[in-house]
Coordinates of C-alpha atoms and ligand atoms in Angstrom, one line a residue:
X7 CA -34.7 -30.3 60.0
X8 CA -31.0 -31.5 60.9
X9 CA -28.8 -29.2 62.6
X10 CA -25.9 -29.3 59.9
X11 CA -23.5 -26.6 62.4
X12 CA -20.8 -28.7 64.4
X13 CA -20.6 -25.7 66.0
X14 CA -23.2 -24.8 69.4
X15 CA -24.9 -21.7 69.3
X16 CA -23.4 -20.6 73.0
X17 CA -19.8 -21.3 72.0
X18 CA -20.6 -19.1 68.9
X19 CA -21.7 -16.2 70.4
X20 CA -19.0 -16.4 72.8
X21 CA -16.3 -16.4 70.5
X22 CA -17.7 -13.1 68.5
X23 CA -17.9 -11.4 72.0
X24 CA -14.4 -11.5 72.2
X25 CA -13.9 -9.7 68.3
X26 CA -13.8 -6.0 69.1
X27 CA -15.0 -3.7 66.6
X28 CA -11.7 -2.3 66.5
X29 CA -10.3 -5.6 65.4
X30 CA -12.9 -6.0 63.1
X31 CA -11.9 -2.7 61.2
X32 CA -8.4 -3.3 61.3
X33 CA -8.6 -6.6 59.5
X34 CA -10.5 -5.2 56.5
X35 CA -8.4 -5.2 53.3
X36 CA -10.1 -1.8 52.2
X37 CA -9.6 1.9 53.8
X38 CA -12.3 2.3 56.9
X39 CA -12.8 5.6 58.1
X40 CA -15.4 6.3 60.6
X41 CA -16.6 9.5 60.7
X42 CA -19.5 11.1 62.9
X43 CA -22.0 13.6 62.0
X44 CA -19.9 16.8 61.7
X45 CA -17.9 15.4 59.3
X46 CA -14.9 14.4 61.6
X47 CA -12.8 11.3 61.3
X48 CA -13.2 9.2 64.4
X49 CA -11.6 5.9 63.6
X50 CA -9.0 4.8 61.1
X51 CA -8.2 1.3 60.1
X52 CA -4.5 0.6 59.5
X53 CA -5.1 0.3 55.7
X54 CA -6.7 3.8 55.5
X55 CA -3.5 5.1 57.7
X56 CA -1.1 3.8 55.2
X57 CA -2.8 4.3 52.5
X58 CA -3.6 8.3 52.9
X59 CA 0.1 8.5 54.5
X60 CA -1.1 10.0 58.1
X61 CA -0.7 8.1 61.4
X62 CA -3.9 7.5 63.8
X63 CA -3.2 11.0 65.5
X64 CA -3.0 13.0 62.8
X65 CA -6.0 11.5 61.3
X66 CA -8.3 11.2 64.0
X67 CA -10.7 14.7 64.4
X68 CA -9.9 15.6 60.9
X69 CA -12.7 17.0 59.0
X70 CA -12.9 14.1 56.1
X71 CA -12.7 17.1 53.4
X72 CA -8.7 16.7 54.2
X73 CA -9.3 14.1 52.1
X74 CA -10.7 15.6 49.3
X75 CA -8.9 17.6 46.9
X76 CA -9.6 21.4 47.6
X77 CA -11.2 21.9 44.3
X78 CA -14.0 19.3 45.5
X79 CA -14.3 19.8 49.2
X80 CA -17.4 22.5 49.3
X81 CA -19.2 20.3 46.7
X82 CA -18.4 17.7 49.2
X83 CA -19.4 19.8 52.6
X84 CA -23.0 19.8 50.6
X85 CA -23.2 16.2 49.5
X86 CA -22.1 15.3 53.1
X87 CA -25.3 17.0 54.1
X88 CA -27.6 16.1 51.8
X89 CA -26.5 12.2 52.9
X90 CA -26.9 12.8 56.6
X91 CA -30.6 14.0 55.8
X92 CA -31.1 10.6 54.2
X93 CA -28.7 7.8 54.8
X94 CA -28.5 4.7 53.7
X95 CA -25.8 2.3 52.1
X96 CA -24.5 3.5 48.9
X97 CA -21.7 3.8 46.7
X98 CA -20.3 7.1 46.5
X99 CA -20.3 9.0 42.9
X100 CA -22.5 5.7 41.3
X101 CA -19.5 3.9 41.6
X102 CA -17.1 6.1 39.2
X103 CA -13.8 7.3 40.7
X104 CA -13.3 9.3 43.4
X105 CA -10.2 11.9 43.6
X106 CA -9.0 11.2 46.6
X107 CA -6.2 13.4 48.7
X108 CA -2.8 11.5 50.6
X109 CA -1.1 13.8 53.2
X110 CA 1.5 14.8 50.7
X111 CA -0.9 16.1 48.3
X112 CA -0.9 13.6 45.8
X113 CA -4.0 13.1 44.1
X114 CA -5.5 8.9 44.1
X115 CA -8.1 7.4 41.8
X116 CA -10.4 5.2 44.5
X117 CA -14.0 4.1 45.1
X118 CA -15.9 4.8 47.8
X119 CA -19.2 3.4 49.7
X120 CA -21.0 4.8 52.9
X121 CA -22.6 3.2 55.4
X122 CA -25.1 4.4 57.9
X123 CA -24.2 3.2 61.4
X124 CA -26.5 4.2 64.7
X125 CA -25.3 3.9 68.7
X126 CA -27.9 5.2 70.4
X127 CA -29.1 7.8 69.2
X128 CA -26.1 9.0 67.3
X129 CA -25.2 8.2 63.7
X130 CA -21.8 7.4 62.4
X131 CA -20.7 7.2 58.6
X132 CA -18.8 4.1 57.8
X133 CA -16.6 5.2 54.6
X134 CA -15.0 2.2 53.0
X135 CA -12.3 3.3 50.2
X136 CA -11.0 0.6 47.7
X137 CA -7.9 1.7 45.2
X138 CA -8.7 0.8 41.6
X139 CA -7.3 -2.2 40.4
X140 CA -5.9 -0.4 37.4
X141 CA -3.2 -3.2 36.5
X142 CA -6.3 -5.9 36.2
X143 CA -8.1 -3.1 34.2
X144 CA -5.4 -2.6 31.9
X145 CA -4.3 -6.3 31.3
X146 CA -8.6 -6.7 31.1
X147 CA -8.4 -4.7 28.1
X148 CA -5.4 -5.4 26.5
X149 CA -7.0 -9.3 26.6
X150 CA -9.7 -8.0 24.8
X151 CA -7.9 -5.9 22.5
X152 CA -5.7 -9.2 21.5
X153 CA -8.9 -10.9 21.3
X154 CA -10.6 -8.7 18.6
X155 CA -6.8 -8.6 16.6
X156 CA -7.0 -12.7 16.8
X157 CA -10.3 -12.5 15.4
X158 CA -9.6 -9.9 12.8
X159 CA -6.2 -11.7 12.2
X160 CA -8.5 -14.7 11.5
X161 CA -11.0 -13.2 9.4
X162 CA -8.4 -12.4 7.0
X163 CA -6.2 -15.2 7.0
X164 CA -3.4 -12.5 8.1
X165 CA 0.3 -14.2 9.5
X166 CA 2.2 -11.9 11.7
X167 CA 6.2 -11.6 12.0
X168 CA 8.3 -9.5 14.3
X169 CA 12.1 -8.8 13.4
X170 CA 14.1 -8.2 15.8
X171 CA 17.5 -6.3 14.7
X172 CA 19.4 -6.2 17.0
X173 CA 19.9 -9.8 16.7
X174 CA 18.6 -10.6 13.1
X175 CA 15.7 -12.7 14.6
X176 CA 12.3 -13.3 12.8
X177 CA 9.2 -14.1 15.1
X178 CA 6.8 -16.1 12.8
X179 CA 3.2 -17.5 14.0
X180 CA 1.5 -20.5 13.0
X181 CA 0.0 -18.4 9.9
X182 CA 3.4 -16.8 9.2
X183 CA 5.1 -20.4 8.9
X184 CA 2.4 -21.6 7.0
X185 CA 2.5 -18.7 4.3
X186 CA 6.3 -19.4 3.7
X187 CA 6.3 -22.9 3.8
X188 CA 8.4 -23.1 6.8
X189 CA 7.5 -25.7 8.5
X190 CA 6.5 -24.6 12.6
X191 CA 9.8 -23.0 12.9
X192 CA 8.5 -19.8 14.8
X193 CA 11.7 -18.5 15.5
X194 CA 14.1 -18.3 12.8
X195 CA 17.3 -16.1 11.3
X196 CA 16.6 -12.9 9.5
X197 CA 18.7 -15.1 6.5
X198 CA 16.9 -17.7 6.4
X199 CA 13.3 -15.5 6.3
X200 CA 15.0 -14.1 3.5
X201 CA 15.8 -17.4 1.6
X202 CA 12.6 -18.4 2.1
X203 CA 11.9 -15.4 -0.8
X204 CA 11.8 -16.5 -4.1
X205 CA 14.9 -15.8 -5.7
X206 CA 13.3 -13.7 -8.2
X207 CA 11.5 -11.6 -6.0
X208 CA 14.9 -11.3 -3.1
X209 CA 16.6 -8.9 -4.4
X210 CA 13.6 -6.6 -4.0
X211 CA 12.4 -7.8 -0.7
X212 CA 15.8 -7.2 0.4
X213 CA 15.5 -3.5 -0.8
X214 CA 12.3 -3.3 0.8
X215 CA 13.9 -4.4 4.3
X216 CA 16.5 -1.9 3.9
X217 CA 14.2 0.7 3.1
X218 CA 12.1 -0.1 6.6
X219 CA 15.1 0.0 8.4
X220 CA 16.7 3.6 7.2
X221 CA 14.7 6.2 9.3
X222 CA 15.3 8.6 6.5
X223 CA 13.1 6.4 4.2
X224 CA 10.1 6.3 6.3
X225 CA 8.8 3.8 8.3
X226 CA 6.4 1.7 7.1
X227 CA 7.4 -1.3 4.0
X228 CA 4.5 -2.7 1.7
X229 CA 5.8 -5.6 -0.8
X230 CA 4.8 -8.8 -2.8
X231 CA 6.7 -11.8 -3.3
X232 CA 6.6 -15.0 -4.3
X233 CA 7.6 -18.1 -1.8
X234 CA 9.8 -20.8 -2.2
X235 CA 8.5 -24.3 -3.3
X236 CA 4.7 -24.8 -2.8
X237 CA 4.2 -28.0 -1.8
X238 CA 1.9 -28.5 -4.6
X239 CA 4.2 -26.7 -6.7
X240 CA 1.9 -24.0 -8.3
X241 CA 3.1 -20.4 -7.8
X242 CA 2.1 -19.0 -4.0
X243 CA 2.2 -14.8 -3.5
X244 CA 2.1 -13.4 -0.5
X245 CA 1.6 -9.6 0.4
X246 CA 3.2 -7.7 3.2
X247 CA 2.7 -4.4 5.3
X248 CA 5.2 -4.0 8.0
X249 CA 6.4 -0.9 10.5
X250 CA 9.6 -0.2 12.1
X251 CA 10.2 0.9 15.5
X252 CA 13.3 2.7 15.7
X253 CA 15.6 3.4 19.2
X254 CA 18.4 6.0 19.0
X255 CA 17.8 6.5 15.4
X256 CA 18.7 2.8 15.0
X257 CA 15.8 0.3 13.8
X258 CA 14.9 -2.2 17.0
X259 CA 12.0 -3.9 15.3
X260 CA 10.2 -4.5 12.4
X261 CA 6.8 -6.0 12.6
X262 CA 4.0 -6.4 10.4
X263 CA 1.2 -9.2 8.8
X264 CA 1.1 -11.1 5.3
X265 CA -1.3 -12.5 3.6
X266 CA -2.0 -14.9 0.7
X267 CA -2.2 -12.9 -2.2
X268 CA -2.2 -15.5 -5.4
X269 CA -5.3 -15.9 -6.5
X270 CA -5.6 -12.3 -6.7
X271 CA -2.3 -12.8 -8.7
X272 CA -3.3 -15.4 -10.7
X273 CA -6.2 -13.7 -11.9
X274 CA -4.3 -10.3 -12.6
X275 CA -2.0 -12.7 -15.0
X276 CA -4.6 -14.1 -16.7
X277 CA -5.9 -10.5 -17.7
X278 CA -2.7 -9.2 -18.4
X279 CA -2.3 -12.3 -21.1
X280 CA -6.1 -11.5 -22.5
X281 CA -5.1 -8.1 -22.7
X282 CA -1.9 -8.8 -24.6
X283 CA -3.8 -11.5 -26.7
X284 CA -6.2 -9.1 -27.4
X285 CA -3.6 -6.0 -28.5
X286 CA -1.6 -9.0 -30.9
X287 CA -5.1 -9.5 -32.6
X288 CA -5.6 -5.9 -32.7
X289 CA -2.5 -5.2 -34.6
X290 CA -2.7 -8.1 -36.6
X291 CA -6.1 -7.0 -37.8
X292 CA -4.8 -3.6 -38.5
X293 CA -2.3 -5.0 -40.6
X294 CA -4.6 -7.3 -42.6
X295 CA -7.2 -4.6 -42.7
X296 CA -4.4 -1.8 -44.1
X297 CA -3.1 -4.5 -46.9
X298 CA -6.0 -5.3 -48.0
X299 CA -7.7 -1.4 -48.8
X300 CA -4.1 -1.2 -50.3
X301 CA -4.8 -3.9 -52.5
X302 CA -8.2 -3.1 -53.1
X303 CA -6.8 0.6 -54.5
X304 CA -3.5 -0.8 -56.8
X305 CA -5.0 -3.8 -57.6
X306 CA -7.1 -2.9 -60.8
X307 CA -4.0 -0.5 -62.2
X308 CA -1.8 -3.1 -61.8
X309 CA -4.0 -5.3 -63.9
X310 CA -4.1 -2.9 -66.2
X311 CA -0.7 -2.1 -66.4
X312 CA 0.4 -5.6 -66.6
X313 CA -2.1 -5.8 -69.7
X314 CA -0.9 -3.1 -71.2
X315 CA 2.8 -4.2 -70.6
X316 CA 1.6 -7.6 -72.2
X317 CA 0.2 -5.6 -75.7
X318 CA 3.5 -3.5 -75.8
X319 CA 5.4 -7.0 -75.5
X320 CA 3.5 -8.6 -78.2
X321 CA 4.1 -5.0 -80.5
X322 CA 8.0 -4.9 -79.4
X323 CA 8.4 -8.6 -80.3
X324 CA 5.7 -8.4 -84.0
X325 CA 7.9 -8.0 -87.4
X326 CA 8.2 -5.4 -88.0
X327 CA 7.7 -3.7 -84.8
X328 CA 4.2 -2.1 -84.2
X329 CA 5.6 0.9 -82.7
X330 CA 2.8 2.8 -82.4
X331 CA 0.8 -0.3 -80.5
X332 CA 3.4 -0.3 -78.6
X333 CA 3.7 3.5 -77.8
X334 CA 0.2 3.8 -76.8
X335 CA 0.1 0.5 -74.7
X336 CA 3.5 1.9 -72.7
X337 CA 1.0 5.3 -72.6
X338 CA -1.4 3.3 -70.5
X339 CA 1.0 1.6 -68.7
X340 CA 2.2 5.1 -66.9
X341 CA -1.2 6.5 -66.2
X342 CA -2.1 3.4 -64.7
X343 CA 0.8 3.5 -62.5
X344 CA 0.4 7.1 -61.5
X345 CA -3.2 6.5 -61.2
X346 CA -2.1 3.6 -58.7
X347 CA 0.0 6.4 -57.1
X348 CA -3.0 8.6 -56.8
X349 CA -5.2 6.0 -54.8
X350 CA -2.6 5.4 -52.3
X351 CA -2.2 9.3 -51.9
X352 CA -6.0 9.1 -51.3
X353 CA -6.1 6.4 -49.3
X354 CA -3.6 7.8 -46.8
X355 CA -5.4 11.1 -46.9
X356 CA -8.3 9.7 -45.8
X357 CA -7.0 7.4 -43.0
X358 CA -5.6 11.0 -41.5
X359 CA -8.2 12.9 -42.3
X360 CA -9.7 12.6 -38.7
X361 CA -9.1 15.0 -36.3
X362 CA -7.3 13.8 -33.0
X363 CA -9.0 15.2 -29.9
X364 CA -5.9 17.6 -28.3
X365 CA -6.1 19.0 -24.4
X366 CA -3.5 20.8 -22.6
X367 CA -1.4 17.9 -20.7
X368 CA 0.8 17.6 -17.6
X369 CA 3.5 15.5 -19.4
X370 CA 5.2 14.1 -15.9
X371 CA 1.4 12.9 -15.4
X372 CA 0.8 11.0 -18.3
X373 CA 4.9 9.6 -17.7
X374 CA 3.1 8.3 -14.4
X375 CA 0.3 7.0 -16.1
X376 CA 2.5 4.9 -18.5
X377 CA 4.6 3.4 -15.8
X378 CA 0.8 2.2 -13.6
X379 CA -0.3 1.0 -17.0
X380 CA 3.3 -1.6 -17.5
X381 CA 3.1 -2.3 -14.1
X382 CA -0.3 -3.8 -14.6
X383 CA 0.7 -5.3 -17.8
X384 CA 3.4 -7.2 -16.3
X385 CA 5.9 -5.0 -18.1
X386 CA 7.1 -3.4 -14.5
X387 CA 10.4 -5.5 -13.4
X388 CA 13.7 -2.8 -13.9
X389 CA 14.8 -0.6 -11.6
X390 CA 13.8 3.1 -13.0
X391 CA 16.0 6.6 -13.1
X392 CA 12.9 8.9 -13.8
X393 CA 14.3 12.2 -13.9
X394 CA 11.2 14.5 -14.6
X395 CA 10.2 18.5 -14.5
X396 CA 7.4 19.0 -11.8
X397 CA 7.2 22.4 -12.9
X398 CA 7.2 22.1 -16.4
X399 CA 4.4 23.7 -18.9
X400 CA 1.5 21.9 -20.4
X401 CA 1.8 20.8 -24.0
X402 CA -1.3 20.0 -26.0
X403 CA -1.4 16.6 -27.2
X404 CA -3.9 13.7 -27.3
X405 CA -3.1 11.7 -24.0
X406 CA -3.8 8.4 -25.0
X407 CA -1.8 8.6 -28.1
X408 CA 1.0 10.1 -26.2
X409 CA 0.6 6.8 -23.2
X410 CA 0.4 4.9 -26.3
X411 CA 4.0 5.8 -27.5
X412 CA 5.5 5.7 -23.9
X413 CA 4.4 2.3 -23.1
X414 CA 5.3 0.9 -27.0
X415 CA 9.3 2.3 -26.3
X416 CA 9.4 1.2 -22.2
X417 CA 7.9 -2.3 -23.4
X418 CA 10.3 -2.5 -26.2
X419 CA 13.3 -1.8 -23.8
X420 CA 11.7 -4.1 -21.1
X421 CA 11.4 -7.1 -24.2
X422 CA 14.7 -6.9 -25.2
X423 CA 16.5 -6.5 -21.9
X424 CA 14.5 -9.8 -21.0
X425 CA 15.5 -11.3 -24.1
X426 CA 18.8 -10.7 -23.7
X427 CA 18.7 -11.5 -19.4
X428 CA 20.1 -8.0 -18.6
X429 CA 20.9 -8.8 -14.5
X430 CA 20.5 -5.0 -13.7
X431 CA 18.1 -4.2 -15.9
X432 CA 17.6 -0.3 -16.3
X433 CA 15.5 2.2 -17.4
X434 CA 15.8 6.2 -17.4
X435 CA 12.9 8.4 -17.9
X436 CA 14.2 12.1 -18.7
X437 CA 11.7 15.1 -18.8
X438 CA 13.3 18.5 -20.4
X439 CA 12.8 21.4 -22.2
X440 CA 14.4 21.4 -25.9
X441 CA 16.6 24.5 -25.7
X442 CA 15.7 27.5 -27.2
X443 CA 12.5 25.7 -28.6
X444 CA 9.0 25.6 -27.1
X445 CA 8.9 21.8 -26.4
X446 CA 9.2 19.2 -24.0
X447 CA 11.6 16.0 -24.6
X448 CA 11.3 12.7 -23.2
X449 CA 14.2 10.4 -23.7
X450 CA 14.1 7.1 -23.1
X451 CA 17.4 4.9 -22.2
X452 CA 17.4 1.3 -21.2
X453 CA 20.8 -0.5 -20.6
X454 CA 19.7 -3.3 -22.9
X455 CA 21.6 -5.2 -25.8
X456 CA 21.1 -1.8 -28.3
X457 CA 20.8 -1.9 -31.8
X458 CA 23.7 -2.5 -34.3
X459 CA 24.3 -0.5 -37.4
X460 CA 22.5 -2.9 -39.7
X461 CA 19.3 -2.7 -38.0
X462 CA 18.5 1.1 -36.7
X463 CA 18.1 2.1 -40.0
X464 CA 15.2 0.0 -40.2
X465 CA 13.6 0.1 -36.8
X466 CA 10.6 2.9 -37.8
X467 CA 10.4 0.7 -41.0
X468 CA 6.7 -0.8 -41.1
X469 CA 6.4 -4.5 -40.5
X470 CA 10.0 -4.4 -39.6
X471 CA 10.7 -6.6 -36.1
X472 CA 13.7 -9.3 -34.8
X473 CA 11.3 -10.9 -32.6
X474 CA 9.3 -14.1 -33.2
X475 CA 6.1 -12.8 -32.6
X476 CA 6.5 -9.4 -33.2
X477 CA 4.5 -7.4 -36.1
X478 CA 6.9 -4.1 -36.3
X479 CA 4.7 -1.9 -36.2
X480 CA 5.2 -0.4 -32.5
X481 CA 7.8 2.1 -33.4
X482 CA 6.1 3.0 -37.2
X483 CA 3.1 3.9 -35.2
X484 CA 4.7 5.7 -32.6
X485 CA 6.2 7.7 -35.0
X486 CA 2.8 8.6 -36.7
X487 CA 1.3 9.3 -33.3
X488 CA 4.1 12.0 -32.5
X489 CA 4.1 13.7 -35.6
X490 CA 0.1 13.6 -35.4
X491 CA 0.2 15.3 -32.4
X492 CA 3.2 18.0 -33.4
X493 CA 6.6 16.8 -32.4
X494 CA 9.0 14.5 -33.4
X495 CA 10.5 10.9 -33.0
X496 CA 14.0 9.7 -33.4
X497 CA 16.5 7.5 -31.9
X498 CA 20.0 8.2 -31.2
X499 CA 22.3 6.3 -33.2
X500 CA 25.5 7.2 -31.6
X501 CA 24.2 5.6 -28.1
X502 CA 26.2 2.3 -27.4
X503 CA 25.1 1.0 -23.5
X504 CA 21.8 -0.3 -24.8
X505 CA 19.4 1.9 -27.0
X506 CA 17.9 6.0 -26.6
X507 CA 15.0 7.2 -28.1
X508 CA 13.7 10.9 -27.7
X509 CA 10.7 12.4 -29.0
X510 CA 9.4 16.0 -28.3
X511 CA 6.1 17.9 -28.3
X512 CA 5.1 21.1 -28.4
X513 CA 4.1 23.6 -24.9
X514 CA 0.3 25.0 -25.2
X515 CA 1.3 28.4 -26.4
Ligands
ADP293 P1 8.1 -5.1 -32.5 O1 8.2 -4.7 -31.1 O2 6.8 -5.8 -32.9 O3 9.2 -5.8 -33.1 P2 8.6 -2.3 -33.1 O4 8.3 -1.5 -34.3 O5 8.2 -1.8 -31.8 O6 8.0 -3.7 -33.4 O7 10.2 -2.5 -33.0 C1 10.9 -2.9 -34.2 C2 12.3 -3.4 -33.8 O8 13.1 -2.4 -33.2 C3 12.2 -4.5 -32.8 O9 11.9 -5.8 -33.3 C4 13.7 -4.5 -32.2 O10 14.5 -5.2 -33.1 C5 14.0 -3.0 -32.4 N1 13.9 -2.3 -31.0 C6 13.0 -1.5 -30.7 N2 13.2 -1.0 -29.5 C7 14.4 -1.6 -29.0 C8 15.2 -1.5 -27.8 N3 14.8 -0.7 -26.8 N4 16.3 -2.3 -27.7 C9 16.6 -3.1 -28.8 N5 15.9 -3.2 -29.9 C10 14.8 -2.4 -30.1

C-alpha cells in the first residue's frame, strides 16, 4: 500500500513531543477545567479564566461547585460522585444547558462534557464548557419562522406592505406590486400608494389610513378597494388587514398583507343583482296578482251597471220617457256599485285577515340588521350618523316586517342621492322615545335632492314612483307594514336638506 504521508514517522513524533499538555489546553477555543478526584480545580485554560472572570490563582484548588449556582451545588457534590464511581465520556445534563456561575455572580447558560483522564493510578476529570451560540439559535429560528410566513404568504397569494411614517414611504413586495398594478416599484411614496386606489374607493381608504394611524382609534385597519386600471381592464378588488406600531404616541409603521379579493366580489355582485331581479319580479307579481282579484271582484258589477246604465239610456232617450224603466234600471245600477264596493271591502278583509307573528324586539338590533342586509345588497356607500338608544325597551313587532320598512326608506334615500350624485352623501339613523307616549321613533334623514311640494302628497300613493323602473309601492307597503304592527308612518314635510321620514311602534307593555 503507498505511503501517502510526506511526512516520516520519527520527525512526527518528534514534533508532538515538543506540544506540552499545557499548550494543548490553552489553545482550545472552549473552557477546560481539569479537576481531580475531590472535586478541586487543577488546571485552567485561558478561555475558562476569562470566561468565569477569575485568574489562574484564584481558580486553581477551587472546589468546581464555585462554579455552580448555590441552589445546584449539593445536587452537584452527588452527581460528581456518582460519575467518579463510573466514568466515562459524556455530556453533562444530556446536552441541555447548564447554569453556570462567573466570579461576580452572574448566572451563564453553557454546555458541558466530562472526560475521564488516568496518570497512574490517579484519575482526573477533563470538563470542557462551551457557551451557547444563542445569536445562531435565534437567527436559526427566525429563518425558519420567515420560512413558514413565505410559505403561508404563498399559499394564499398574500402581498405584504410596510409604511413607514415618518417619511411617508410604502415598502411593497413582488406580490404587493403585482396586486396594484405597479409595476416592480417596491419602494414607493405613501401618495402615490394612495393613487394607485381607485378613485371611488380613495376617499375611504384614506379614512381607513387615518384611522390606523390615530392611537385613539385602535390599531389594527381592515378595507376593500378597488385598483386602478387592470391590465385587462375588468374590475380587480383587493382586501387588506394592516397594524400600526406606534412610538411616543405617534404612529412609526403600518404594516399588513392584501389579497386578491374579486372573484369573491364578482360573485357577491352577481347575487346582489339576482336578488334584486328577483324582489322587481316579486313586486311586479304582487301587483299583477292584486289587479287582477280586484278585477275579478268589480268586474261582473261593472257589467251590470254599465247594462243597466245602457236600459236607463234607451228609457231617458224613448218618447215619451219610460220613467219607470228607467227608475228601476238606475235602481240596479246603485246596488251594483255598492255591491262592487262590498267585494273590495271583502277582499281587503281577507288579504289582512292573517295574523302577523309579533315577538318582543331590540329595535337598535334589528337597525343593525338593516344596515348588514344594504351592505350586502350593494346599497352600503354613505357615510352614516346612527344615533341610537342601547338602553331602550323592547317593542313587539314582527321583525322582518319592521327590516323590511328600514331597508325600503335607507334604499330609497341611497337611490335618490345616487341619482342625483350627492358628493357627501349622508344618512342619519335616530332611535328615541316619543315623549310622553309608550313608543319608539326611528327617523330617517338623508341629505339627498328631497321631495318638492307637488310630489309628497303622493309618495304613500300606491303605484306612485319618479323612477324608471320603479313600481311605487315601497313606501305604500311600508306604511301597511307599520300600521300592521301598531305604529305609524309619516314623512316630514317641512324638512328641506333632502327628505325625513319617521315611523313609531309601540314598547312591550
Ligand atoms: P319606488 O321606490 O319604486 O319609486 P316608493 O313607494 O318606495 O316606490 O317611493 C315612491 C316615490 O317617493 C319615489 O319614486 C320617489 O319619488 C319618492 N321618494 C321616496 N323616498 C325618497 C327619498 N328619500 N328622497 C327623494 N324621494 C323619495
Amino acid at each position: 500500500m503507498a505511503n501517502h504521508s510526506l511526512v516520516p514517522n520519527v520527525s512526527r513524533h518528534d514534533c508532538l513531543d515538543k506540544i506540552s499538555f499545557r499548550e494543548l489546553f490553552d489553545a482550545a477555543v472552549e473552557a477546560k477545567l481539569l479537576v481531580d478526584a475531590a472535586g478541586h480545580i487543577v488546571m485552567a485554560n485561558c478561555v475558562a479564566q476569562r470566561v468565569f472572570e477569575y485568574s489562574l490563582d484564584e481558580m486553581l484548588g477551587l472546589e468546581i461547585e464555585a462554579l455552580v449556582p448555590e441552589r445546584y451545588r449539593e445536587h452537584h457534590r452527588k452527581y460528581r460522585k456518582m460519575y467518579l464511581a463510573e466514568p466515562y465520556k459524556r455530556s453533562m445534563g444530556n446536552s441541555c444547558e447548564l447554569k453556570l456561575l462567573k466570579h461576580g455572580g452572574q448566572e451563564m447558560a453553557m454546555r458541558a462534557s466530562l472526560s475521564p483522564i488516568y496518570v497512574e493510578t490517579k484519575i482526573y476529570i477533563l470538563v470542557t464548557i462551551s457557551t451557547l451560540d444563542r445569536r445562531g439559535e435565534v437567527e436559526q429560528a427566525l429563518q425558519a419562522s420567515e420560512e413558514r410566513f413565505r410559505l403561508i404568504q404563498q399559499a394564499a397569494g398574500a402581498g405584504v406592505f410596510d409604511i413607514d411614517c415618518a417619511n411617508n414611504r410604502v415598502y411593497c413586495d413582488s406580490r404587493m406590486c403585482e396586486l396594484l398594478n405597479n409595476g416592480t416599484e417596491e419602494i414607493m411614496a405613501l401618495e402615490k400608494f394612495f393613487a394607485v386606489v381607485h378613485p371611488d374607493d380613495r376617499v375611504k381608504f384614506r379614512a381607513i389610513f387615518d384611522d390606523v394611524i390615530d392611537l385613539s382609534t385602535g390599531n389594527t385597519c381592515r378595507g376593500e378597494f378597488r385598483v386602478m386600471q387592470p391590465p385587462d381592464q375588468r374590475e380587480r378588488w383587493v382586501a387588506i388587514l394592516g397594524q400600526a406600531q406606534f412610538e411616543n404616541g405617534k404612529a412609526k409603521r403600518v404594516v399588513g398583507i392584501a389579497r386578491d379579493i374579486t372573484e369573491r366580489k364578482l360573485l357577491e355582485k352577481a347575487l346582489q343583482q339576482q336578488r334584486s331581479e328577483i324582489e322587481t319580479l316579486f313586486s311586479q307579481q304582487v301587483a299583477i296578482i292584486t289587479a287582477s282579484a280586484i278585477a275579478h271582484e268589480i268586474n261582473s258589477p261593472l257589467t251590470a251597471v254599465a247594462a243597466y246604465s245602457d236600459v236607463a239610456h234607451r228609457a231617458l232617450s224613448h218618447r215619451p220617457i219610460e220613467k219607470d224603466k228607467a227608475q228601476e234600471a238606475l235602481e240596479g245600477c246603485i246596488q251594483q256599485a255598492l255591491q262592487a264596493g262590498r267585494k273590495l271591502h271583502e277582499l281587503i278583509e281577507f288579504l289582512q285577515k292573517r295574523e302577523i307573528q309579533t315577538e318582543k324586539l331590540n329595535l337598535n338590533r334589528i337597525i343593525e340588521d338593516a344596515l348588514l342586509q344594504l351592505h350586502s345588497d350593494g346599497y352600503g356607500a354613505f357615510h352614516l350618523a346612527l344615533d341610537l338608544e342601547p338602553d331602550m325597551p323592547l317593542i313587539t313587532a314582527n321583525k322582518i316586517q319592521v327590516q323590511k320598512v328600514l331597508v325600503n326608506l335607507i334604499k330609497n334615500s341611497v337611490q335618490a342621492m345616487r341619482g342625483e350624485g350627492t358628493v357627501h352623501s349622508e344618512i342619519a339613523i335616530i332611535l328615541k322615545t316619543l315623549p310622553g307616549e309608550n313608543m319608539a321613533i326611528v327617523t330617517i334623514r338623508d341629505n339627498g335632492p328631497g321631495i318638492d311640494e307637488k310630489t309628497i302628497s303622493h309618495v304613500f300613493d300606491p303605484f306612485f314612483t319618479t323612477k324608471p323602473t320603479g313600481f311605487g309601492v315601497g313606501l305604500s307597503i311600508s306604511r301597511a307594514l307599520i300600521e300592521a304592527n301598531g305604529g305609524q308612518l309619516w314623512i316630514d314635510p317641512d324638512f328641506r336638506e333632502g327628505a325625513q321620514f319617521h315611523f313609531t311602534l309601540p314598547y312591550a307593555s
